[in-house]
Amino acid sequence: MQGDSIYLHFGDITDSSRLNDLINQVEPNEVYNLAAQSHVQISFDEPIHTSEVVALGALKVLEAVRNIGSSHIRFYQATTSEVYGNVEASPQDEKTPFHPDNPYACGKVFAFHQVRLYREAYGLHASNGILFNHESPRRGENFVTRKITRGLARIIAGKQDKLLLGNLDARRDWGHAKDYVQAMWMMLQQASGDDYVIATGKSYSVRDYLDISFGSLGLDWSDYVEIDQNLLRPIDVSEFIGDSKKARNALGWEPKISLEDLAREMVATDLAHEGIDPAQFGF
Ligand code: F7E
């Protein structure tokens, strides 16, 4: 597919021969591997598919990059705060031990080490961005922030009465995807590859996110939210909070968008999707 400056090539991350062909054909300067089955709860239901995509998929892209034999290609791997799992240490930084608590996170730990190995063994300019949760109005509808803002907009539109959720006590370090994509790019502009934690350093509960988003429309979420036991995970990480001092010092990166502004942007966008003018609510 061709646009003004974007070419979209189709391919499957689990298909090595296609990846080899594409890397040969495109001859990229930078490769960002963001491909994943990235939903934690789904990874409990589909651990094998998740591992094929998340773990072996990353290795197949690395191999395709190595096979082309071009030393100029720079590689970014989307690693995740999920690699830390329920560790005692808080906040988590690049030295915090990994303790993955779901199949998705196990696959990401495998990929993390492959990236490090390709950097050390083959001299590849390869970086792991250990990104904590990052959200935007484009977030998939089955992740909690978007599920909440979309559900809220549908409640206002009269399309649903209730919002079913799981663990409201979980705490996450949520940032805006726009800030985090900037960090990915910054990593590949460095002289050599490395591993960096990207996080805001602040953690909020799902309850806090409900307060902010429903509160922005003057509503009390407890009038609408019900707990669905099926949405509770076999293990859920109770709190993530990241320390991104290394990225702040080495890359000069810092997050610019607050959780309040992110939630308001998501609420306003979901209202607009329902044909409701967010200005009615003072947005
Ligand atoms: O859950 C709780 C849930 O699915 C956040 C992915 O991008 O970030 C994301 O993983 C929290 C969890 O994201 C519902 O139990 C309550 O404690 O939005 P989430 P996640 O699992 O943190 C990391 C960094 C990644 O790498 C992942 O790929 O919210 N929660 N009720 C719920 N979560 C969902 N999805 N749906 C609920 O109804």
Short mmCIF file of C-alpha atoms and ligand atoms in Angstrom, two decimals:
data_model
loop_
_atom_site.label_atom_id
_atom_site.label_comp_id
_atom_site.label_asym_id
_atom_site.label_seq_id
_atom_site.Cartn_x
_atom_site.Cartn_y
_atom_site.Cartn_z
CA MET A 1 0.00 0.00 0.00
CA GLN A 2 1.35 3.43 -0.84
CA GLY A 3 0.65 6.80 0.76
CA ASP A 4 2.57 10.07 0.60
CA SER A 5 5.41 8.81 2.70
CA ILE A 6 4.29 5.50 4.18
CA TYR A 7 4.50 2.13 2.46
CA LEU A 8 2.62 -0.67 4.16
CA HIS A 9 3.87 -4.19 3.39
CA PHE A 10 1.91 -7.15 4.64
CA GLY A 11 3.60 -9.98 6.48
CA ASP A 12 3.29 -12.34 9.40
CA ILE A 13 5.78 -12.06 12.26
CA THR A 14 5.83 -15.85 12.59
CA ASP A 15 6.90 -16.30 8.94
CA SER A 16 10.73 -16.09 8.78
CA SER A 17 10.98 -16.28 5.01
CA ARG A 18 8.62 -13.33 4.58
CA LEU A 19 10.56 -11.33 7.18
CA ASN A 20 13.85 -12.08 5.38
CA ASP A 21 12.35 -11.03 2.04
CA LEU A 22 10.94 -7.83 3.47
CA ILE A 23 14.14 -6.76 5.20
CA ASN A 24 16.06 -7.45 1.98
CA GLN A 25 13.53 -5.55 -0.12
CA VAL A 26 13.06 -2.52 2.16
CA GLU A 27 16.67 -2.22 3.39
CA PRO A 28 15.55 -0.28 6.46
CA ASN A 29 17.76 1.96 8.57
CA GLU A 30 15.66 1.35 11.66
CA VAL A 31 13.46 -1.59 12.65
CA TYR A 32 10.89 -1.24 15.48
CA ASN A 33 9.46 -4.57 16.60
CA LEU A 34 6.10 -3.74 18.16
CA ALA A 35 4.37 -6.91 16.96
CA ALA A 36 2.68 -8.85 19.74
CA GLN A 37 -0.30 -10.64 21.13
CA SER A 38 -0.09 -8.03 23.89
CA HIS A 39 -3.16 -8.76 26.02
CA VAL A 40 -2.11 -10.28 29.34
CA GLN A 41 -5.37 -12.08 30.10
CA ILE A 42 -5.60 -13.51 26.57
CA SER A 43 -2.05 -14.82 26.99
CA PHE A 44 -3.33 -17.13 29.75
CA ASP A 45 -5.89 -18.53 27.29
CA GLU A 46 -3.50 -18.68 24.33
CA PRO A 47 -0.01 -19.21 25.75
CA ILE A 48 1.38 -21.02 22.73
CA HIS A 49 0.19 -18.54 20.11
CA THR A 50 1.36 -15.69 22.38
CA SER A 51 4.83 -17.23 22.71
CA GLU A 52 5.09 -17.88 18.97
CA VAL A 53 4.41 -14.22 18.26
CA VAL A 54 6.07 -12.51 21.21
CA ALA A 55 9.13 -14.70 21.78
CA LEU A 56 9.93 -16.47 18.51
CA GLY A 57 8.56 -13.59 16.42
CA ALA A 58 11.12 -11.19 17.91
CA LEU A 59 13.90 -13.72 17.32
CA LYS A 60 12.82 -14.14 13.69
CA VAL A 61 13.02 -10.39 13.09
CA LEU A 62 16.46 -10.29 14.73
CA GLU A 63 17.61 -13.16 12.53
CA ALA A 64 16.29 -11.40 9.42
CA VAL A 65 18.23 -8.28 10.42
CA ARG A 66 21.40 -10.30 11.11
CA ASN A 67 21.06 -12.32 7.87
CA ILE A 68 21.07 -9.26 5.67
CA GLY A 69 24.56 -8.57 7.01
CA SER A 70 24.08 -4.78 7.03
CA SER A 71 25.71 -3.43 10.12
CA HIS A 72 23.91 -0.07 9.82
CA ILE A 73 20.43 -1.39 10.77
CA ARG A 74 19.25 -0.26 14.19
CA PHE A 75 16.76 -2.44 16.04
CA TYR A 76 14.19 -1.57 18.69
CA GLN A 77 12.41 -4.21 20.76
CA ALA A 78 9.19 -3.42 22.62
CA THR A 79 9.95 -4.90 26.02
CA THR A 80 7.44 -4.33 28.82
CA SER A 81 7.17 -3.62 32.54
CA GLU A 82 5.36 -6.98 32.70
CA VAL A 83 8.82 -8.63 32.78
CA TYR A 84 9.10 -7.57 36.44
CA GLY A 85 5.89 -9.22 37.62
CA ASN A 86 5.17 -9.21 41.34
CA VAL A 87 8.67 -8.29 42.53
CA GLU A 88 9.36 -6.77 45.91
CA ALA A 89 11.49 -3.96 44.48
CA SER A 90 9.76 -0.67 43.81
CA PRO A 91 10.21 1.37 41.73
CA GLN A 92 11.55 -0.91 38.99
CA ASP A 93 14.60 0.08 36.95
CA GLU A 94 16.99 -1.64 34.51
CA LYS A 95 18.65 -3.56 37.38
CA THR A 96 15.46 -4.96 38.91
CA PRO A 97 15.31 -8.78 38.54
CA PHE A 98 12.71 -10.17 36.17
CA HIS A 99 9.88 -12.28 37.55
CA PRO A 100 7.35 -12.66 34.70
CA ASP A 101 3.89 -13.60 35.99
CA ASN A 102 2.03 -14.45 32.77
CA PRO A 103 2.76 -16.17 29.42
CA TYR A 104 3.02 -12.82 27.60
CA ALA A 105 5.67 -11.59 30.04
CA CYS A 106 7.60 -14.91 29.79
CA GLY A 107 7.78 -14.44 26.02
CA LYS A 108 8.97 -10.86 26.47
CA VAL A 109 11.76 -11.96 28.82
CA PHE A 110 12.97 -14.43 26.17
CA ALA A 111 12.94 -11.67 23.53
CA PHE A 112 14.70 -9.22 25.86
CA HIS A 113 17.62 -11.60 26.29
CA GLN A 114 17.82 -12.37 22.56
CA VAL A 115 18.15 -8.64 21.87
CA ARG A 116 20.89 -8.31 24.49
CA LEU A 117 22.61 -11.38 23.03
CA TYR A 118 22.51 -10.06 19.45
CA ARG A 119 23.97 -6.78 20.71
CA GLU A 120 26.78 -8.49 22.63
CA ALA A 121 27.50 -11.40 20.27
CA TYR A 122 27.03 -9.76 16.85
CA GLY A 123 27.51 -6.06 17.64
CA LEU A 124 23.98 -5.22 16.47
CA HIS A 125 22.69 -1.75 17.40
CA ALA A 126 19.79 -3.25 19.35
CA SER A 127 17.81 -1.71 22.21
CA ASN A 128 15.12 -2.87 24.60
CA GLY A 129 12.61 -0.22 25.61
CA ILE A 130 11.15 -1.48 28.88
CA LEU A 131 7.96 0.49 28.52
CA PHE A 132 5.39 0.76 31.27
CA ASN A 133 1.70 1.03 30.30
CA HIS A 134 1.17 3.63 27.58
CA GLU A 135 -2.24 4.64 26.36
CA SER A 136 -4.02 6.90 23.88
CA PRO A 137 -7.44 7.17 22.20
CA ARG A 138 -6.12 4.47 19.81
CA ARG A 139 -5.75 1.92 22.63
CA GLY A 140 -7.54 -1.39 21.98
CA GLU A 141 -11.01 -1.56 23.48
CA ASN A 142 -10.19 -4.54 25.72
CA PHE A 143 -7.46 -2.75 27.70
CA VAL A 144 -8.73 -1.15 30.87
CA THR A 145 -8.23 2.58 30.16
CA ARG A 146 -10.00 2.45 26.80
CA LYS A 147 -12.62 0.02 28.05
CA ILE A 148 -13.48 2.59 30.72
CA THR A 149 -13.61 5.66 28.45
CA ARG A 150 -15.48 3.83 25.70
CA GLY A 151 -17.91 2.35 28.23
CA LEU A 152 -18.44 5.80 29.74
CA ALA A 153 -19.19 7.33 26.33
CA ARG A 154 -21.64 4.51 25.54
CA ILE A 155 -23.37 5.02 28.91
CA ILE A 156 -23.79 8.74 28.09
CA ALA A 157 -25.09 7.77 24.63
CA GLY A 158 -27.66 5.44 26.26
CA LYS A 159 -26.13 2.34 24.63
CA GLN A 160 -25.16 0.54 27.84
CA ASP A 161 -26.14 0.79 31.53
CA LYS A 162 -23.27 -0.95 33.24
CA LEU A 163 -19.53 -1.36 32.85
CA LEU A 164 -18.11 -4.76 33.85
CA LEU A 165 -14.55 -4.73 35.17
CA GLY A 166 -12.11 -7.00 37.03
CA ASN A 167 -9.48 -5.99 39.59
CA LEU A 168 -9.97 -2.33 40.54
CA ASP A 169 -7.11 -2.32 43.06
CA ALA A 170 -4.36 -2.96 40.49
CA ARG A 171 -1.97 -0.02 40.24
CA ARG A 172 -0.22 0.89 37.00
CA ASP A 173 2.28 3.53 35.88
CA TRP A 174 0.30 4.92 32.93
CA GLY A 175 1.81 7.31 30.39
CA HIS A 176 0.77 8.72 27.01
CA ALA A 177 1.81 6.65 23.96
CA LYS A 178 2.91 9.83 22.16
CA ASP A 179 5.61 10.47 24.77
CA TYR A 180 6.69 6.83 24.73
CA VAL A 181 7.06 6.62 20.94
CA GLN A 182 9.38 9.60 21.18
CA ALA A 183 11.52 7.60 23.63
CA MET A 184 11.68 4.63 21.22
CA TRP A 185 13.00 6.85 18.46
CA MET A 186 15.50 8.54 20.80
CA MET A 187 16.98 5.13 21.71
CA LEU A 188 17.84 4.44 18.08
CA GLN A 189 19.56 7.83 17.66
CA GLN A 190 22.23 6.91 20.26
CA ALA A 191 25.75 5.80 19.31
CA SER A 192 25.05 2.26 20.54
CA GLY A 193 22.15 0.08 21.65
CA ASP A 194 21.13 -0.27 25.31
CA ASP A 195 18.17 -1.06 27.57
CA TYR A 196 16.00 1.69 29.03
CA VAL A 197 13.01 1.86 31.37
CA ILE A 198 10.37 4.32 30.12
CA ALA A 199 7.84 5.31 32.79
CA THR A 200 6.29 8.32 34.50
CA GLY A 201 7.32 7.28 38.03
CA LYS A 202 3.74 7.66 39.30
CA SER A 203 1.30 4.86 39.92
CA TYR A 204 -2.49 5.02 40.02
CA SER A 205 -5.13 2.36 40.65
CA VAL A 206 -7.85 1.37 38.20
CA ARG A 207 -10.20 3.00 40.75
CA ASP A 208 -8.23 6.28 40.40
CA TYR A 209 -8.61 6.09 36.61
CA LEU A 210 -12.36 5.58 37.06
CA ASP A 211 -12.49 8.61 39.38
CA ILE A 212 -10.67 10.79 36.83
CA SER A 213 -12.65 9.73 33.76
CA PHE A 214 -16.17 9.51 35.22
CA GLY A 215 -15.38 12.58 37.37
CA SER A 216 -14.54 14.58 34.22
CA LEU A 217 -18.25 14.26 33.26
CA GLY A 218 -19.49 14.88 36.82
CA LEU A 219 -20.48 11.20 37.31
CA ASP A 220 -19.84 8.75 40.14
CA TRP A 221 -18.45 5.52 38.62
CA SER A 222 -19.78 3.37 41.47
CA ASP A 223 -23.31 3.93 40.08
CA TYR A 224 -22.30 2.11 36.86
CA VAL A 225 -19.40 -0.30 37.50
CA GLU A 226 -19.91 -3.95 38.46
CA ILE A 227 -17.24 -6.57 39.11
CA ASP A 228 -17.20 -9.58 36.79
CA GLN A 229 -15.28 -12.49 38.34
CA ASN A 230 -14.41 -13.74 34.83
CA LEU A 231 -12.25 -10.66 34.32
CA LEU A 232 -9.99 -11.49 37.27
CA ARG A 233 -6.66 -12.96 36.10
CA PRO A 234 -5.05 -16.13 37.51
CA ILE A 235 -2.31 -13.79 38.78
CA ASP A 236 -2.40 -10.02 38.49
CA VAL A 237 0.52 -7.76 39.28
CA SER A 238 -0.64 -5.51 42.09
CA GLU A 239 1.56 -2.51 41.31
CA PHE A 240 3.99 -1.27 38.70
CA ILE A 241 5.98 1.90 39.11
CA GLY A 242 9.00 2.65 36.98
CA ASP A 243 12.21 4.59 37.51
CA SER A 244 13.33 6.02 34.18
CA LYS A 245 16.33 7.97 35.52
CA LYS A 246 18.65 6.30 32.99
CA ALA A 247 16.52 7.38 30.00
CA ARG A 248 16.07 10.85 31.44
CA ASN A 249 19.84 11.29 31.81
CA ALA A 250 21.11 9.45 28.72
CA LEU A 251 18.36 10.31 26.22
CA GLY A 252 17.13 13.58 27.69
CA TRP A 253 13.64 12.03 27.62
CA GLU A 254 10.81 12.95 29.95
CA PRO A 255 7.06 12.37 29.85
CA LYS A 256 5.06 15.52 29.10
CA ILE A 257 1.42 14.42 29.28
CA SER A 258 -0.24 13.79 32.68
CA LEU A 259 -2.71 10.97 33.38
CA GLU A 260 -5.48 13.56 33.87
CA ASP A 261 -4.86 15.03 30.39
CA LEU A 262 -4.58 11.57 28.85
CA ALA A 263 -7.89 10.45 30.41
CA ARG A 264 -9.65 13.66 29.29
CA GLU A 265 -8.36 13.19 25.74
CA MET A 266 -9.62 9.60 25.72
CA VAL A 267 -13.02 10.57 27.16
CA ALA A 268 -13.43 13.42 24.64
CA THR A 269 -12.47 11.18 21.70
CA ASP A 270 -14.84 8.39 22.74
CA LEU A 271 -17.69 10.88 23.24
CA ALA A 272 -17.04 12.21 19.72
CA HIS A 273 -17.11 8.62 18.37
CA GLU A 274 -20.62 8.34 19.83
CA GLY A 275 -21.63 11.56 18.06
CA ILE A 276 -21.65 13.57 21.33
CA ASP A 277 -19.98 16.97 21.34
CA PRO A 278 -17.41 16.92 24.18
CA ALA A 279 -17.83 20.73 24.47
CA GLN A 280 -21.18 20.07 26.21
CA PHE A 281 -19.12 18.81 29.12
CA GLY A 282 -16.69 21.71 29.12
CA PHE A 283 -13.93 19.95 27.15
O1 F7E B 1 -4.85 -4.00 32.53
C1 F7E B 1 -6.96 -4.42 35.45
C2 F7E B 1 -6.08 -5.58 35.03
O2 F7E B 1 -5.19 -4.94 30.25
C3 F7E B 1 -4.42 -3.05 33.49
C4 F7E B 1 -0.43 -4.13 27.90
O3 F7E B 1 -0.18 -3.09 26.97
O4 F7E B 1 0.55 -2.87 29.67
C5 F7E B 1 -0.62 -3.57 29.28
O5 F7E B 1 -0.89 -4.65 30.17
C6 F7E B 1 -4.94 -3.46 34.85
C7 F7E B 1 -4.70 -4.94 35.18
O6 F7E B 1 -3.08 -3.67 30.80
C8 F7E B 1 -10.12 -4.89 33.73
O7 F7E B 1 -6.29 -6.71 35.85
C9 F7E B 1 -9.46 -4.43 35.75
O8 F7E B 1 -4.28 -5.04 36.52
O9 F7E B 1 -5.14 -2.43 30.54
P1 F7E B 1 -4.64 -3.75 30.94
P2 F7E B 1 -1.89 -4.56 31.39
O10 F7E B 1 -2.31 -5.94 31.72
O11 F7E B 1 -1.26 -3.77 32.50
C10 F7E B 1 1.75 -3.65 29.69
C11 F7E B 1 2.90 -2.71 30.00
C12 F7E B 1 1.93 -4.45 28.46
O12 F7E B 1 3.05 -4.67 28.00
C13 F7E B 1 0.72 -5.11 27.89
O13 F7E B 1 0.97 -5.51 26.57
O14 F7E B 1 -6.36 -3.29 34.86
N1 F7E B 1 -8.34 -4.54 34.98
N2 F7E B 1 -10.55 -4.64 35.02
C14 F7E B 1 -8.72 -4.82 33.72
N3 F7E B 1 -8.00 -5.00 32.59
C15 F7E B 1 -8.69 -5.25 31.45
N4 F7E B 1 -7.99 -5.42 30.30
N5 F7E B 1 -10.06 -5.35 31.42
C16 F7E B 1 -10.83 -5.18 32.54
O15 F7E B 1 -12.05 -5.25 32.50
#
